[in-house]
Structures are given as C-alpha cells and as structure tokens.
Tab-separated table of C-alpha atoms in Angstrom:
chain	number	residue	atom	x	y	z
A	1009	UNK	CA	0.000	0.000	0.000
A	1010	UNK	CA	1.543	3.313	-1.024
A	1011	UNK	CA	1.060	7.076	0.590
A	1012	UNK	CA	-1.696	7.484	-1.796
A	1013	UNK	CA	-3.480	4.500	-0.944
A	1014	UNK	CA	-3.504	5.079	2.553
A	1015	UNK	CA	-4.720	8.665	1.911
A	1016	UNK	CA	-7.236	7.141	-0.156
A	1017	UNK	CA	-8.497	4.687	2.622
A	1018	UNK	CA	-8.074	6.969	5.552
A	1019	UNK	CA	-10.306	9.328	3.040
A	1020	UNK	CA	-12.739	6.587	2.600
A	1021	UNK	CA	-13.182	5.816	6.084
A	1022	UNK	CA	-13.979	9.723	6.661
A	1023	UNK	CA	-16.832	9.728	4.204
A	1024	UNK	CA	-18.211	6.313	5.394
A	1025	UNK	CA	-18.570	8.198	9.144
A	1026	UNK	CA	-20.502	11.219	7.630
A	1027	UNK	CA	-22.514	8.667	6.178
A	1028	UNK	CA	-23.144	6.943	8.827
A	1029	UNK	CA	-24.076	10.454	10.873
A	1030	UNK	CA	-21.596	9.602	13.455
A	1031	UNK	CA	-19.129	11.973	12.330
A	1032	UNK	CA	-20.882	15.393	11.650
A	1033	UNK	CA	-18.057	17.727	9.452
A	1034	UNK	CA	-17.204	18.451	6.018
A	1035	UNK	CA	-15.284	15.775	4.130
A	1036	UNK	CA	-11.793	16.981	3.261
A	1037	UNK	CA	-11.262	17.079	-0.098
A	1038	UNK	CA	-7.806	14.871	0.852
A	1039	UNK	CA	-5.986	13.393	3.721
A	1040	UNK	CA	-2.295	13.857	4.058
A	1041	UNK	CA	-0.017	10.921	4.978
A	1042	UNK	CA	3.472	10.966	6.111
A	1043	UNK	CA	6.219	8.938	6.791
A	1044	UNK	CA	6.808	8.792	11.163
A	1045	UNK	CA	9.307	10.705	11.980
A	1046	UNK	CA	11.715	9.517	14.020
A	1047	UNK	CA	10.561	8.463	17.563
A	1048	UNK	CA	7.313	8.080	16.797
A	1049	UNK	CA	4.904	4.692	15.939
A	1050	UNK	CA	3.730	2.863	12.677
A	1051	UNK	CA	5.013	3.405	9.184
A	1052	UNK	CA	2.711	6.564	8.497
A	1053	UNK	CA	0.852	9.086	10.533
A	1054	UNK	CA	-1.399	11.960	9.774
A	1055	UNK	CA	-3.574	14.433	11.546
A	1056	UNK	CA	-7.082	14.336	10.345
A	1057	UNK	CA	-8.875	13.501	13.422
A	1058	UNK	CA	-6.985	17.282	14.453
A	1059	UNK	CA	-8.472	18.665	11.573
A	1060	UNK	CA	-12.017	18.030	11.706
A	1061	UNK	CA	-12.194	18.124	15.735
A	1062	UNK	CA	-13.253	21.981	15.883
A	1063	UNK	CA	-16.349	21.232	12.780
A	1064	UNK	CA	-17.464	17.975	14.047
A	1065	UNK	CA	-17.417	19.728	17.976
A	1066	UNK	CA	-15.560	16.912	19.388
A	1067	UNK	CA	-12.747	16.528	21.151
A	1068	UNK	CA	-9.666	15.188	18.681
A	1069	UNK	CA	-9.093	11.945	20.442
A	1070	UNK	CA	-12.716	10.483	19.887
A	1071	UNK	CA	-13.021	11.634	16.294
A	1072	UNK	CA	-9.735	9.988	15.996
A	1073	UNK	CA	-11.406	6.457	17.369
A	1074	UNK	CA	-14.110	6.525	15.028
A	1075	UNK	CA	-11.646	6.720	12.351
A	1076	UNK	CA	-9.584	4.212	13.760
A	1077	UNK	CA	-11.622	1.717	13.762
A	1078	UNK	CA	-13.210	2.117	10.135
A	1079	UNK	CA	-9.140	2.438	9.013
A	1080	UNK	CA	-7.899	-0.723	10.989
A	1081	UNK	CA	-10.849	-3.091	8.908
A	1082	UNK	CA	-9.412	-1.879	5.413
A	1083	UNK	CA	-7.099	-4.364	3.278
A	1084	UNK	CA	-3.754	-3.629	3.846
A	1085	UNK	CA	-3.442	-2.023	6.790
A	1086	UNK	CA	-2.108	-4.444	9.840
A	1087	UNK	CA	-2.387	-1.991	12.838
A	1088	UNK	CA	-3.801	1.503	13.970
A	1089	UNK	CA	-2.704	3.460	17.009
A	1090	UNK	CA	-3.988	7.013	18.857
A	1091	UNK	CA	-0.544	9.135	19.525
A	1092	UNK	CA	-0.756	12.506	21.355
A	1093	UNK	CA	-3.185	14.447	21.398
A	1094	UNK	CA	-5.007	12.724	18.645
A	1095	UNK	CA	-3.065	11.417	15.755
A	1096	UNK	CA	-3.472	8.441	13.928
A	1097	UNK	CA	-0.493	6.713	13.144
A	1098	UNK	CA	-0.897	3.164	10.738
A	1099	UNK	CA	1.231	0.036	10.532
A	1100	UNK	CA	0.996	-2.207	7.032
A	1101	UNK	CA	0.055	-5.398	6.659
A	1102	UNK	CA	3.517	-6.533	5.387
A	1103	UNK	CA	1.894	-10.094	5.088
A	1104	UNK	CA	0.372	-9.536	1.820
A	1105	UNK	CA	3.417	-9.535	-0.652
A	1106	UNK	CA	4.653	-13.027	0.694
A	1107	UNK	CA	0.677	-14.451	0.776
A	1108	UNK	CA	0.508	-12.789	-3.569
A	1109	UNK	CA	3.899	-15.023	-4.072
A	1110	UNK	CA	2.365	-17.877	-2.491
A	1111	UNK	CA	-0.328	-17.802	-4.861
A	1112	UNK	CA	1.633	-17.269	-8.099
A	1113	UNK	CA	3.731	-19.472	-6.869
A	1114	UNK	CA	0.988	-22.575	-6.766
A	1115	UNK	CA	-0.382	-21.233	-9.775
A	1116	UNK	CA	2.898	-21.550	-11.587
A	1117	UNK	CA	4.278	-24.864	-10.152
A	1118	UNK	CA	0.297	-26.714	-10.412
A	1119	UNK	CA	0.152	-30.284	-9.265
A	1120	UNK	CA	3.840	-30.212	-8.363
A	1121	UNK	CA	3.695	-27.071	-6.060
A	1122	UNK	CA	5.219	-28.566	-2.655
A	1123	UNK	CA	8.108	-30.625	-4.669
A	1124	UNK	CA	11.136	-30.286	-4.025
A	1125	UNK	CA	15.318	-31.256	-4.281
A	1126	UNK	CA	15.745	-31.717	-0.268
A	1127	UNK	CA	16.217	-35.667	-0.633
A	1128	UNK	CA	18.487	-35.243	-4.452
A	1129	UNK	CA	20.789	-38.021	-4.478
A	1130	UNK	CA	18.984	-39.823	-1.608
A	1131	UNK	CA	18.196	-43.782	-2.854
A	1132	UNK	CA	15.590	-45.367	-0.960
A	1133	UNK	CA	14.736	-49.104	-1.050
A	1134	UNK	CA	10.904	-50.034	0.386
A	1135	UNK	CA	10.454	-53.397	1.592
A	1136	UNK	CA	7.445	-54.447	2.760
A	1137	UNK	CA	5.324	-57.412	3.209
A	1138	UNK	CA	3.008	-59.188	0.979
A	1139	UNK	CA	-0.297	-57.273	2.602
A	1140	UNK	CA	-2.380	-54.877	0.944
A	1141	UNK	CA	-1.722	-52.157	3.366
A	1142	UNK	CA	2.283	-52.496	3.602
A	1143	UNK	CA	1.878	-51.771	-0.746
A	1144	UNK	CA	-0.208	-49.432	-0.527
A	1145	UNK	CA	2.313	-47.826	1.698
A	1146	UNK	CA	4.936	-48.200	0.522
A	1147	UNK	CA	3.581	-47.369	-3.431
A	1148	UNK	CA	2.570	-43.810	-1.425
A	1149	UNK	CA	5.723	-42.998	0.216
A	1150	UNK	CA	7.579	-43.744	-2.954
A	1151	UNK	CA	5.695	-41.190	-4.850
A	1152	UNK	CA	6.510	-38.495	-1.871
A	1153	UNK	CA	10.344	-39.822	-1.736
A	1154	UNK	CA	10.078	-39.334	-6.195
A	1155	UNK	CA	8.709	-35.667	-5.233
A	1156	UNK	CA	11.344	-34.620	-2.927
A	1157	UNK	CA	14.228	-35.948	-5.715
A	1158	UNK	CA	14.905	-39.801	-4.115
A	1159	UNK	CA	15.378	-42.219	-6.376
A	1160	UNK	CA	13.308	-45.206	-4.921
A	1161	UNK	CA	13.086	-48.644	-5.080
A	1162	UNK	CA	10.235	-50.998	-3.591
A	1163	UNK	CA	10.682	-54.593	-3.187
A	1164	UNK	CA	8.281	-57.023	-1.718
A	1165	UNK	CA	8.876	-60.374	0.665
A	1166	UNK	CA	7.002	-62.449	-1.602
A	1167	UNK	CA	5.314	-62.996	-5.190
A	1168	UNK	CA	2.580	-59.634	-5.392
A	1169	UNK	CA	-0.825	-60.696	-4.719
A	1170	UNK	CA	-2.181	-60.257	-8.643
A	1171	UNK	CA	-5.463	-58.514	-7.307
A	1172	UNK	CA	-2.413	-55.267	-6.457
A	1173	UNK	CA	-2.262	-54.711	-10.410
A	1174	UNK	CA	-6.286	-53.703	-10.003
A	1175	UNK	CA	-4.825	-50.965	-7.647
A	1176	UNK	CA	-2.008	-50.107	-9.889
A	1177	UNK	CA	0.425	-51.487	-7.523
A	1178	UNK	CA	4.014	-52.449	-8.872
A	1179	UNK	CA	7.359	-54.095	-6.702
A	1180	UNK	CA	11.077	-53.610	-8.424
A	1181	UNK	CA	11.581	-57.111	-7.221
A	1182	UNK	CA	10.746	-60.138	-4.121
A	1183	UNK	CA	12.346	-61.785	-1.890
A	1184	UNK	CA	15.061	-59.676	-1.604
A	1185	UNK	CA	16.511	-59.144	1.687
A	1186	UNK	CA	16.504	-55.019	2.406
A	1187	UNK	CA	15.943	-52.833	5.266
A	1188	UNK	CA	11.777	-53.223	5.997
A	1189	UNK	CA	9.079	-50.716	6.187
A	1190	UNK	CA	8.065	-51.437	9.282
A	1191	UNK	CA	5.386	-50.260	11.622
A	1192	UNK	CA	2.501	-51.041	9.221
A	1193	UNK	CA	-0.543	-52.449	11.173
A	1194	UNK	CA	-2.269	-55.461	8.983
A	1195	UNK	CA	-6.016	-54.676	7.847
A	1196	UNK	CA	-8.025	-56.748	10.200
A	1197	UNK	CA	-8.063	-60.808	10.183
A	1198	UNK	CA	-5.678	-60.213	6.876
A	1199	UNK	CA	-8.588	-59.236	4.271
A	1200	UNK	CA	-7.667	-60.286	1.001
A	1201	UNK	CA	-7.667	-57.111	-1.809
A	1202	UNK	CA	-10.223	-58.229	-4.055
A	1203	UNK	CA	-12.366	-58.806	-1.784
A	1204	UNK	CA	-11.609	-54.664	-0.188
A	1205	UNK	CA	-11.525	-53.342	-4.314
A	1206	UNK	CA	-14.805	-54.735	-4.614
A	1207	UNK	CA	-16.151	-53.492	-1.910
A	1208	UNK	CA	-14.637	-49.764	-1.633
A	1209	UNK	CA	-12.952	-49.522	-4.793
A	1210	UNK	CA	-9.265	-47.979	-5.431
A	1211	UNK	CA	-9.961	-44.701	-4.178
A	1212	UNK	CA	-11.611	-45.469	-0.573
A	1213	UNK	CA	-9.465	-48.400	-0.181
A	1214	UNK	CA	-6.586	-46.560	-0.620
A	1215	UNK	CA	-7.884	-43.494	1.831
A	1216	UNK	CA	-9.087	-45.847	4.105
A	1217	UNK	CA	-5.319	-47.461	4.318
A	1218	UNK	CA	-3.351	-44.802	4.377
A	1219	UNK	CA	-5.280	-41.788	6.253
A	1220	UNK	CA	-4.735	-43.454	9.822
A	1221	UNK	CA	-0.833	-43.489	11.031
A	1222	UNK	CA	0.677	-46.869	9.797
A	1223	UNK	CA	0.255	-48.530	13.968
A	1224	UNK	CA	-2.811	-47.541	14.251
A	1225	UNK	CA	-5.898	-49.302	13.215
A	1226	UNK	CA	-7.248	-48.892	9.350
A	1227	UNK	CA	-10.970	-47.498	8.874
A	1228	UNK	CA	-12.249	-49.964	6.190
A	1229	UNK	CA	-16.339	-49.602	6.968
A	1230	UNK	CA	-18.941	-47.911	4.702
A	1231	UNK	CA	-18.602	-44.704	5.745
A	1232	UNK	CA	-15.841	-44.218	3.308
A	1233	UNK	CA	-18.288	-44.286	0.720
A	1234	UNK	CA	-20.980	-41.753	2.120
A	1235	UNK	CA	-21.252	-39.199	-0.251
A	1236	UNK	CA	-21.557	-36.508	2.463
A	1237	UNK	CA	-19.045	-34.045	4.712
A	1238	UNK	CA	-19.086	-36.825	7.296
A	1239	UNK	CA	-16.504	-38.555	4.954
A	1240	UNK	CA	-13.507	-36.972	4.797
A	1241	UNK	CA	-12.537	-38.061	1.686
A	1242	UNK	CA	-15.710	-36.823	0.028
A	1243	UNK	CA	-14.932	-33.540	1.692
A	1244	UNK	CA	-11.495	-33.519	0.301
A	1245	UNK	CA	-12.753	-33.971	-3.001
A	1246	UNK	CA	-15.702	-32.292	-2.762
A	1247	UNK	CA	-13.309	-29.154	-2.198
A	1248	UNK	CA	-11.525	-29.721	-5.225
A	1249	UNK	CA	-14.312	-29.832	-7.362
A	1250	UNK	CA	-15.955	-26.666	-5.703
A	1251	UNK	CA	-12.800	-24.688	-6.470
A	1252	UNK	CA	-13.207	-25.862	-10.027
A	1253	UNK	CA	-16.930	-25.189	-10.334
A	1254	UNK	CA	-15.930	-21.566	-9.005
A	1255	UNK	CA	-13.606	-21.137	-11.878
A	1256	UNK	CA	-16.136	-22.220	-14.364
A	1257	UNK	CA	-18.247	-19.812	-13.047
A	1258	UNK	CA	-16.372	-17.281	-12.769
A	1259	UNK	CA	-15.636	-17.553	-16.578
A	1260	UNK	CA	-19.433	-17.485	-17.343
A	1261	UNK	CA	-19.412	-13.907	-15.362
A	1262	UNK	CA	-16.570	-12.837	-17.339
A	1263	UNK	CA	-13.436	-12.583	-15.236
A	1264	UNK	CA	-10.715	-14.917	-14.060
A	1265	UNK	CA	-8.582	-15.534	-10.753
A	1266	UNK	CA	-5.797	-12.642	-10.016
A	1267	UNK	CA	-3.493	-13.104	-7.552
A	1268	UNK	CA	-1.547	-9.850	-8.210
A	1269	UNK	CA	-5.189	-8.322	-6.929
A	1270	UNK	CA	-4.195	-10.471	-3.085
A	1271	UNK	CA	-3.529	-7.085	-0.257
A	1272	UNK	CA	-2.117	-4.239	-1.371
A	1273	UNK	CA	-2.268	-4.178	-4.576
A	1274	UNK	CA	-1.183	-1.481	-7.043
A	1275	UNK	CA	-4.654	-0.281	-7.091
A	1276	UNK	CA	-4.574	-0.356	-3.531
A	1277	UNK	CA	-8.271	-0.668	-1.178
A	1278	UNK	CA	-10.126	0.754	-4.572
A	1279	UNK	CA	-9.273	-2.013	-6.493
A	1280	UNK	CA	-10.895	-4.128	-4.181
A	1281	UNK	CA	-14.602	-2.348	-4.886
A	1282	UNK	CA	-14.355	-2.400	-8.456
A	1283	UNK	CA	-12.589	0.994	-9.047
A	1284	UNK	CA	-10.561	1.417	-11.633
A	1285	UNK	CA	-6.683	1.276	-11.161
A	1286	UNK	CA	-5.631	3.953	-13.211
A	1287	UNK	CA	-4.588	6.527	-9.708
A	1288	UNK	CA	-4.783	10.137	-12.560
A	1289	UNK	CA	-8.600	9.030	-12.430
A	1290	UNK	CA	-9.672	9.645	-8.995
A	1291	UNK	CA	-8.956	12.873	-6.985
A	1292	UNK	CA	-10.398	11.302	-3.607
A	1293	UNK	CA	-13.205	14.041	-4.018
A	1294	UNK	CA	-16.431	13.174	-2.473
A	1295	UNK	CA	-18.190	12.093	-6.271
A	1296	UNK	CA	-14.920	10.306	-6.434
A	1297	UNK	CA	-15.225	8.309	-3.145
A	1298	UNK	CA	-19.148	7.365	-4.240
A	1299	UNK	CA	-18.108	5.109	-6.430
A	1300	UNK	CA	-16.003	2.761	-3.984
A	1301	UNK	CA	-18.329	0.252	-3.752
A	1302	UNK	CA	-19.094	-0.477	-7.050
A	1303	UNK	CA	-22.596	-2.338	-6.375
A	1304	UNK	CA	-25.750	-0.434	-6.930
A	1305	UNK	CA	-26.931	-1.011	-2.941
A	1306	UNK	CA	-23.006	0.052	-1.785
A	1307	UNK	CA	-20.925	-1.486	0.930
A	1308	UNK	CA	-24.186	-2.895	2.410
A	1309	UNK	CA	-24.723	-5.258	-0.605
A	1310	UNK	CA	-22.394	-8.023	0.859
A	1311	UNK	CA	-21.627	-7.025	4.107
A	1312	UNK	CA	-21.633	-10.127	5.986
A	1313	UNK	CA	-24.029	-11.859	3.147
A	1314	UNK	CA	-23.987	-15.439	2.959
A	1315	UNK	CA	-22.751	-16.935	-0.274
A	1316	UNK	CA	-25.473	-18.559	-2.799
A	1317	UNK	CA	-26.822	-21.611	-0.369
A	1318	UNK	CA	-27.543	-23.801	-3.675
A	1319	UNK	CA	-23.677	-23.545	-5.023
A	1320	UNK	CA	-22.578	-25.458	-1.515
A	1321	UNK	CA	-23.808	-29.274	-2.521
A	1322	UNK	CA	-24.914	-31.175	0.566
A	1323	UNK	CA	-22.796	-29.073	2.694
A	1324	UNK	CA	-24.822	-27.402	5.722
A	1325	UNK	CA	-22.032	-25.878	7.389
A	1326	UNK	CA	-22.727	-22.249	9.059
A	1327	UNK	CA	-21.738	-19.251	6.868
A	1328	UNK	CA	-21.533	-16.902	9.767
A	1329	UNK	CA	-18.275	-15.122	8.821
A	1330	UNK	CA	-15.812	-12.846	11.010
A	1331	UNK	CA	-17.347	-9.762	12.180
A	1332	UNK	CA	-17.538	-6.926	9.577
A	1333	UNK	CA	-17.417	-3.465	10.878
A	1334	UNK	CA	-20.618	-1.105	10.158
A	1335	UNK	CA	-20.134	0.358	7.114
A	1336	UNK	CA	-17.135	-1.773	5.563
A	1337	UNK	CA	-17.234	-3.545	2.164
A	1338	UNK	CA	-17.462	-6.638	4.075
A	1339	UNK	CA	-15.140	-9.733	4.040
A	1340	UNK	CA	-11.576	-8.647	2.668
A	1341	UNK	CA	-9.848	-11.295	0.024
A	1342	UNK	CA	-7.509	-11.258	3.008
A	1343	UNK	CA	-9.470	-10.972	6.238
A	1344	UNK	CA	-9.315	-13.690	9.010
A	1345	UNK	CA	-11.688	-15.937	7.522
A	1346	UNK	CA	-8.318	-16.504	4.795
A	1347	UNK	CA	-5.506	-16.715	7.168
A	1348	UNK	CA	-5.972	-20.609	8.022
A	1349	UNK	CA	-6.209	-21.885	4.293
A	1350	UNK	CA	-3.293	-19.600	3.264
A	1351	UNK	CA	-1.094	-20.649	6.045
A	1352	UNK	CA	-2.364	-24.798	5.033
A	1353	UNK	CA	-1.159	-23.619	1.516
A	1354	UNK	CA	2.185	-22.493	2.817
A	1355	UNK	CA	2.401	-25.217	5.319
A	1356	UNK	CA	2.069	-27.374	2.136
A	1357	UNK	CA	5.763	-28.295	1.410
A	1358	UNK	CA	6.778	-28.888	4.562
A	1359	UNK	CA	4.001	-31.777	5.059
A	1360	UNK	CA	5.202	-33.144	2.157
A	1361	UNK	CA	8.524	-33.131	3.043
A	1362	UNK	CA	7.592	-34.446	6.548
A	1363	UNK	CA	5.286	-36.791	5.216
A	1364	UNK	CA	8.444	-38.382	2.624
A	1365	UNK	CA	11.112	-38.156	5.491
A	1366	UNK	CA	8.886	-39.955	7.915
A	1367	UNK	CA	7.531	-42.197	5.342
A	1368	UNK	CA	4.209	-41.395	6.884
A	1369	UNK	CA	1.498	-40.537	3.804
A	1370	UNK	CA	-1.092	-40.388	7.085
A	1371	UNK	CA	0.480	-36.971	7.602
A	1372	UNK	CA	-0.121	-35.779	4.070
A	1373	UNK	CA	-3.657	-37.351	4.447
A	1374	UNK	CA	-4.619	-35.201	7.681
A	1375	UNK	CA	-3.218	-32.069	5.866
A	1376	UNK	CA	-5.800	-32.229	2.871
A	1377	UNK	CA	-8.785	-32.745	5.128
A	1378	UNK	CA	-7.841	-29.787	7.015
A	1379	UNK	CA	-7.151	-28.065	4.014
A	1380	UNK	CA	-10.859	-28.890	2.722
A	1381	UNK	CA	-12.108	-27.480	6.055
A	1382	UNK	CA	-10.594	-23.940	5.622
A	1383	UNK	CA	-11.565	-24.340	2.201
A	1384	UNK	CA	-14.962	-24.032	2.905
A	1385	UNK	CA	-14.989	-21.985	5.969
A	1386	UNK	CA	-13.149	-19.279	3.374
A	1387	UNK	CA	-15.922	-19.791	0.568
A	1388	UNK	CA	-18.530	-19.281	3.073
A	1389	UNK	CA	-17.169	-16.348	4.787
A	1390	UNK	CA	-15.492	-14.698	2.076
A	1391	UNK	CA	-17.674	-15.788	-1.218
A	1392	UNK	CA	-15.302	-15.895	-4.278
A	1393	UNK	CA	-18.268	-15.253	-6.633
A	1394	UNK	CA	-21.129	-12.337	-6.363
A	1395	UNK	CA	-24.240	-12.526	-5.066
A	1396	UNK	CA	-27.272	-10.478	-5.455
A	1397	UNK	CA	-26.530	-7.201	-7.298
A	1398	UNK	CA	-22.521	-7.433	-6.727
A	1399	UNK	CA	-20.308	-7.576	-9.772
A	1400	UNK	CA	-17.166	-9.321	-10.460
A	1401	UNK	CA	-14.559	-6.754	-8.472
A	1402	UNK	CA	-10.482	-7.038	-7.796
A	1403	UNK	CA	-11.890	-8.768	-4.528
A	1404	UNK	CA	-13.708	-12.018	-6.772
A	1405	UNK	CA	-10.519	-11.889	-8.393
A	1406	UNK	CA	-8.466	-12.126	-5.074
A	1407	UNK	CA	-10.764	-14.707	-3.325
A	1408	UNK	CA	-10.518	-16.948	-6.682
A	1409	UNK	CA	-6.827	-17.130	-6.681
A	1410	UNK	CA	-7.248	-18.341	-3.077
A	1411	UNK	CA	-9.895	-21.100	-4.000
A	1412	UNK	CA	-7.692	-22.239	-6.708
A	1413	UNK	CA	-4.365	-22.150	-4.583
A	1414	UNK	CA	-6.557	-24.671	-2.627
A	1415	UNK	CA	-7.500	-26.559	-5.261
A	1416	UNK	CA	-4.686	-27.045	-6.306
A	1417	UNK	CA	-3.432	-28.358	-3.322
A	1418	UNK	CA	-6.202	-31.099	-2.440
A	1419	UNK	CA	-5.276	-32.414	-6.038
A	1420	UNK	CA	-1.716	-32.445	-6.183
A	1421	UNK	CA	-1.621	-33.758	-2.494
A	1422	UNK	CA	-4.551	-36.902	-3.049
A	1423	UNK	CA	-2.380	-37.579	-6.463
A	1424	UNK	CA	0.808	-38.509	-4.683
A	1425	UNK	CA	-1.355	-40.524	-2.566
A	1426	UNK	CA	-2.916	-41.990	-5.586
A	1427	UNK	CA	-6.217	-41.167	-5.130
A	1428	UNK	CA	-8.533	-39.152	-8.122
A	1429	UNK	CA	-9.553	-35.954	-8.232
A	1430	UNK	CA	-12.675	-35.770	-10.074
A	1431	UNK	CA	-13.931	-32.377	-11.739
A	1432	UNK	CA	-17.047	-32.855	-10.580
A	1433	UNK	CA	-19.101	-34.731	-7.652
C-alpha cells in the first residue's frame, strides 16, 4: 500500500462516518499521509482527526477512534494506534506480498507445487510385506520420496498378490533381503484385496489405508463411501471440485482468478470495490469516493451476506463469517476468515517433506482434510463469486486465486497418494 493509498483509505473511512451520521463535518477534499518521523509509531501518521475536531465539535481523540476503527478493517493495513493528542499513526500489513507469491507461486508450479530437491541423491529401497496395506504404503511414500528428488526402489517379501495390479500397484523385485518398512498395522483378520476393491474400490481403499498413522488401526467400513461431509474423503474432493466449479463460473461472469489483486495491490483498497486502477482518475473528491463500492446497494450489498446456499452441494455448514465493521465492504480477500487456508497452503511443502522423510502418507492425508475445512470456511465467509446485485470486483478476483491455490493443493496432495480428483461430484 503506497502514501496514496492510505490517503485514499483513511479518506474513505472519513466519508463512510458522515454517512453513517456519526461523524458530523465536512469531508476533506484529501488526507495527508506521512512517513513517522523519528521516535514516533507505525510506518505513516497523519492528523485528520486534528483537523475536523473543531467542525465535528468533538474533542480530537474520539473523532480519531471513530476513524480508527473504520481504518484498521481496510485491506492492507495491519495496525492503527492514537498518539498525542489525537493522531493516527498506521502500521501495514507486510503479510500480503509473501501471501501474492504464495499464490503465483501454486499457480505456476500446479500439481507439483510442494516438490522439491531436499532428498536429491537420496536412494531409498521399500520393503514391505506381501499385505495390501504395507503396498499401498509403501507405493505412497515412494511417490513423496520421487517428489522430494529420491530415487526409490520398492521390493516385496514375496510374489505380489495379482489382485495389487487392479490398484495399480508395482514391486522392483521379491524376496530380496533389504531394510523393511516397518510399523505397518495389517487390515483386520488379513482381508484379502479383491475382496476390499470390490467393496470400496481404489480410491476409498486406498484413503481408508493410508489416512490413519501406519500402527494404528485402518478405517475400512462404509462410511468411506458416504457421499456426504461426514466422509472426509468426500470432503477432500468435494473441495476440489468446488474450487473448479468456481472457476467455471467465474468464466461465465466474465473474469478470471488474479493473484496480483491479493492485499495491497497497485490499485490499492479501490481495487478491491471495483474501481478502476488507473490513480490520474480519482482525486479522492467526495463524487470520487461514491463510487467505492461499485454495487448499486453500496458497501451494504455483501456485508456479511452469505454466499449462494444452492452452489454449496450437501454441505450445511454455518456461513456466519468474522465480524464486519458497520459500514465496511465486508469480508476482505484477506481478512481472518483466509488466514488458516493460506497458512495450510504455505504449510504445504513442509508436510510433504515431513510426510516423505517420515515415510508417513497419514500426515499428508490429515493435511488435505484440514485443508478442505478452511476451504470451505473461506468460501462461506469470504464468497469468491457475487451474489445479489454485486459484480465481479479485484476482490472475486483475489478470493478466486485463493480457491484455486486450494485446489490445487487437495489435487496435487490426493495424487501422490494416488487417489482421483474428479472435476465434478
């Protein structure tokens, strides 16, 4: 966020408390910003709440907390303090360049994002026994080993059962004596494969092995094949088809994800209402600052609105989202409601990493469902399409980046552990 932007926003939140009658003074026709001097607190400062004390008849230091608290809600700006007698001083939200690399960075890398070189010139040799879970395993943790740059090879005790070529599951070799992967618990009373394929099929036969830690029991029962959020796996995928569906529609309304449009963008807050980004086309005058909110019933036209109750499947989680402050635009691309499923995305590599070191695909398992969770509490919170009388705005654009980053994830992550993704559900 530049000077400008922050005289922009601090401008903006001025207006919206005339508006709202609990400010009662002329709106400036700007707001000057300048760096802290030396000493003092936050990257900027100015002196509005000073300047419209005497016309709004109140003392400096409570005009200065109604601004504060309209300012401190905007995107971009981490932290707002009261110095002296009434200034407002403003610390960024430094957090948004590194969360915009993230998301180019997913978007560039796709199904491989979380890959890596840590393990180059590692060789691993998997030896397991001749037991559906121990190949399953082991098939899993050689795809995260191939990710991180290991050259593996898996060997089993004995002949392959031939019902592990319905799975897709291959050995270099048998009966060769090797270091074991051990610490794989046996499904219960030894069930043969066929008899689990036919059953589950590949894809919940393989969750069900590999989504509890190899000593602990495996979940084999029919709720692996509920088609509801119950199931974890359905959730997982469900996720990963919703992120899909929102790019499809998103296309239909015309606009595409953007993740240079993530915090503080060169546009800066405007961008997020729809403005235009050219900054020689807005003066911050008062006709100016009407058009912020780009939807024809303003900032009130998704303030806290839930997203379109039909585009959620069987889901019937809440979509109460984080407070929104009287008068905002509602929801930021980058609010709270974002922070978990950006930090999962970020997390990403290191689970992966974890998950290949500790030859543990449980641990890559556990990080999809939770990243299906945030998933969702983000679409319901912070809606990456618009509803009612919104249009497509820098925000949709923002928000969609997000849902793809996650998208993107849940594949690439149930694709080492050889599960599908489907496009739809």
């Amino acid at each position: 966020m530049t000077p400008a932007d922050l005289s922009r926003t601090v401008l903006h939140a001025v207006r919206r408390a005339v508006d709202e009658d609990v400010l009662r003074a002329p709106v400036p026709a700007r707001v000057r910003v300048e760096r802290t001097r030396p000493g003092g607190s936050g990257d900027y400062a100015c002196a509005v709440a000073l300047q419209l004390a005497g016309p709004a008849a109140l003392p400096a230091l409570e005009v200065a907390r109604i601004l504060r608290e309209r300012v401190a809600a905007e995107p971009g700006v981490g932290r707002v303090e009261i110095t002296g007698p009434g200034f407002l001083s403003f610390t960024l939200d430094t957090r948004a360049e590194s969360d915009r690399a993230l998301l180019a960075a997913v978007r560039e890398q796709g199904l491989a994002y979380g890959h890596g070189d840590a393990l180059l010139g590692e060789v691993h040799q998997l030896h397991h026994a001749r037991e559906i879970r121990a190949a399953v395993t082991a098939q899993a943790v050689r795809r995260l080993l191939a990710a991180q740059g290991a050259r593996v090879r898996t060997t089993c005790a004995a002949s392959p059962d031939p019902d592990w070529a319905r799975l897709g599951l291959t050995v270099d070799g048998y009966g060769t004596p090797s270091v074991p992967l051990t610490g794989i618990r046996p499904v219960p009373a030894g069930a043969p494969a066929g008899e689990l394929l036919d059953r589950l099929g590949p894809d919940a036969l393989r969750w069900g092995l590999l989504r509890a830690a190899g000593h602990d029991r495996a979940a084999l029962g029919p709720d692996l094949l509920v088609q509801g959020e119950a199931n974890a796996l359905f959730l997982v995928r469900y996720a990963r088809a919703r992120a899909l569906a929102l790019t499809r529609g998103a296309a239909l309304l015309g606009f595409t994800a953007d993740p240079a449009a993530y915090g503080d963008s060169p546009a800066g807050p405007a961008a997020y209402a729809g403005r235009p980004a050219d900054p020689a086309a807005h003066d911050n005058s008062p006709a100016d600052l009407a058009a912020y909110d780009d939807s024809p019933a303003g900032p009130a036209a998704y303030a806290g609105r839930p997203a379109d109750p039909t585009a959620r499947g069987d889901r019937r989680r809440s979509s109460t989202g984080p407070a929104v402050a009287s008068g905002s635009t509602g929801p930021a691309p980058y609010d709270p409601a974002a922070r978990p499923l950006l930090d999962l995305i970020a997390d990403h590599p290191d689970v992966l990493l974890a998950g290949a070191r500790h030859r543990a695909p449980d641990r890559v398992a556990r990080q999809l469902e939770a990243v299906a969770h945030a998933f969702f509490d983000f679409h319901d919170s912070c809606p990456p399409l618009p509803t009612g009388d919104e249009k497509p705005s820098a925000a949709h654009r923002a928000r969609l980046a997000v849902a793809e980053a996650a998208g993107t994830v849940l594949a690439g992550g149930l694709s080492l552990l050889g599960i599908r993704a489907p496009e739809h559900l």
